[in-house]
Amino acid sequence: KRSFEPSMYARLEKLGLGHKKHDPDLLTEAEIEKFVKLDIDPDTITWRRVTDCNDKYLRKVTIGKSPSEFSKRQGVQLCR
């Protein structure tokens, strides 16, 4: 038997479909379309910037600043 996840109940309530939250088969085609459309503007989505080994700012990292290390300058890419 199909059923909605509890995390979907709030969205169903917001859309005025809370009385049908126990049986997905009760939704009409129009209600299903309304339920699955998220109305998210892709231009407003942001997330924290992730830094990886290909980051252009890491390409000029100076390694070996400790007095016990030899100083090396990495030019183009980072090496392990």
Short mmCIF file of C-alpha atoms in Angstrom, two decimals:
data_model
loop_
_atom_site.label_atom_id
_atom_site.label_comp_id
_atom_site.label_asym_id
_atom_site.label_seq_id
_atom_site.Cartn_x
_atom_site.Cartn_y
_atom_site.Cartn_z
CA LYS A 1 0.00 0.00 0.00
CA ARG A 2 1.30 3.45 -0.92
CA SER A 3 1.47 6.20 1.69
CA PHE A 4 2.96 9.64 2.21
CA GLU A 5 6.05 10.04 4.35
CA PRO A 6 5.44 12.03 7.55
CA SER A 7 7.81 14.70 6.22
CA MET A 8 5.28 15.38 3.41
CA TYR A 9 2.36 16.11 5.75
CA ALA A 10 3.26 19.78 6.27
CA ARG A 11 3.33 20.40 2.52
CA LEU A 12 -0.03 18.69 2.08
CA GLU A 13 -1.49 20.85 4.87
CA LYS A 14 -0.04 24.00 3.29
CA LEU A 15 -1.70 23.14 -0.02
CA GLY A 16 -5.04 22.41 1.65
CA LEU A 17 -4.74 18.68 1.01
CA GLY A 18 -4.27 17.58 4.62
CA HIS A 19 -7.48 15.54 4.60
CA LYS A 20 -5.92 13.28 1.93
CA LYS A 21 -2.59 12.71 3.67
CA HIS A 22 -3.32 9.07 4.49
CA ASP A 23 -3.88 7.88 0.92
CA PRO A 24 -1.94 9.24 -2.10
CA ASP A 25 -4.39 7.54 -4.47
CA LEU A 26 -7.08 10.05 -3.45
CA LEU A 27 -5.21 12.94 -5.10
CA THR A 28 -6.44 14.12 -8.48
CA GLU A 29 -4.01 14.82 -11.35
CA ALA A 30 -4.26 18.57 -10.65
CA GLU A 31 -3.52 18.04 -6.93
CA ILE A 32 -0.55 15.83 -7.75
CA GLU A 33 0.83 18.51 -10.07
CA LYS A 34 0.32 21.12 -7.35
CA PHE A 35 2.03 18.88 -4.77
CA VAL A 36 5.15 18.11 -6.81
CA LYS A 37 5.77 21.64 -8.11
CA LEU A 38 8.18 23.29 -5.67
CA ASP A 39 8.22 26.87 -7.01
CA ILE A 40 11.96 27.27 -6.44
CA ASP A 41 13.76 30.06 -8.26
CA PRO A 42 17.19 28.65 -9.24
CA ASP A 43 18.68 32.15 -9.08
CA THR A 44 17.99 32.35 -5.34
CA ILE A 45 19.67 29.06 -4.37
CA THR A 46 22.96 29.54 -2.53
CA TRP A 47 25.25 27.27 -0.57
CA ARG A 48 28.54 27.58 1.21
CA ARG A 49 31.51 27.49 -1.09
CA VAL A 50 33.36 24.20 -1.06
CA THR A 51 37.12 24.24 -1.43
CA ASP A 52 38.82 21.38 -3.21
CA CYS A 53 42.24 20.65 -4.66
CA ASN A 54 41.32 22.27 -7.97
CA ASP A 55 40.62 25.65 -6.40
CA LYS A 56 42.58 28.32 -8.24
CA TYR A 57 43.49 30.06 -4.96
CA LEU A 58 45.22 26.94 -3.69
CA ARG A 59 47.53 26.77 -6.68
CA LYS A 60 49.93 29.30 -5.16
CA VAL A 61 50.13 27.86 -1.65
CA THR A 62 53.54 28.07 0.00
CA ILE A 63 54.49 24.86 1.78
CA GLY A 64 57.32 24.58 4.30
CA LYS A 65 57.16 27.80 6.33
CA SER A 66 58.16 26.00 9.53
CA PRO A 67 61.87 26.40 10.47
CA SER A 68 62.22 22.60 10.47
CA GLU A 69 61.00 22.26 6.86
CA PHE A 70 62.46 23.14 3.50
CA SER A 71 60.58 25.92 1.72
CA LYS A 72 58.83 24.83 -1.46
CA ARG A 73 56.66 26.83 -3.79
CA GLN A 74 53.93 24.98 -5.68
CA GLY A 75 53.37 26.63 -9.02
CA VAL A 76 50.59 25.02 -10.98
CA GLN A 77 49.07 22.26 -8.91
CA LEU A 78 49.16 20.88 -5.39
CA CYS A 79 51.03 17.65 -4.74
CA ARG A 80 50.74 15.22 -1.86
#
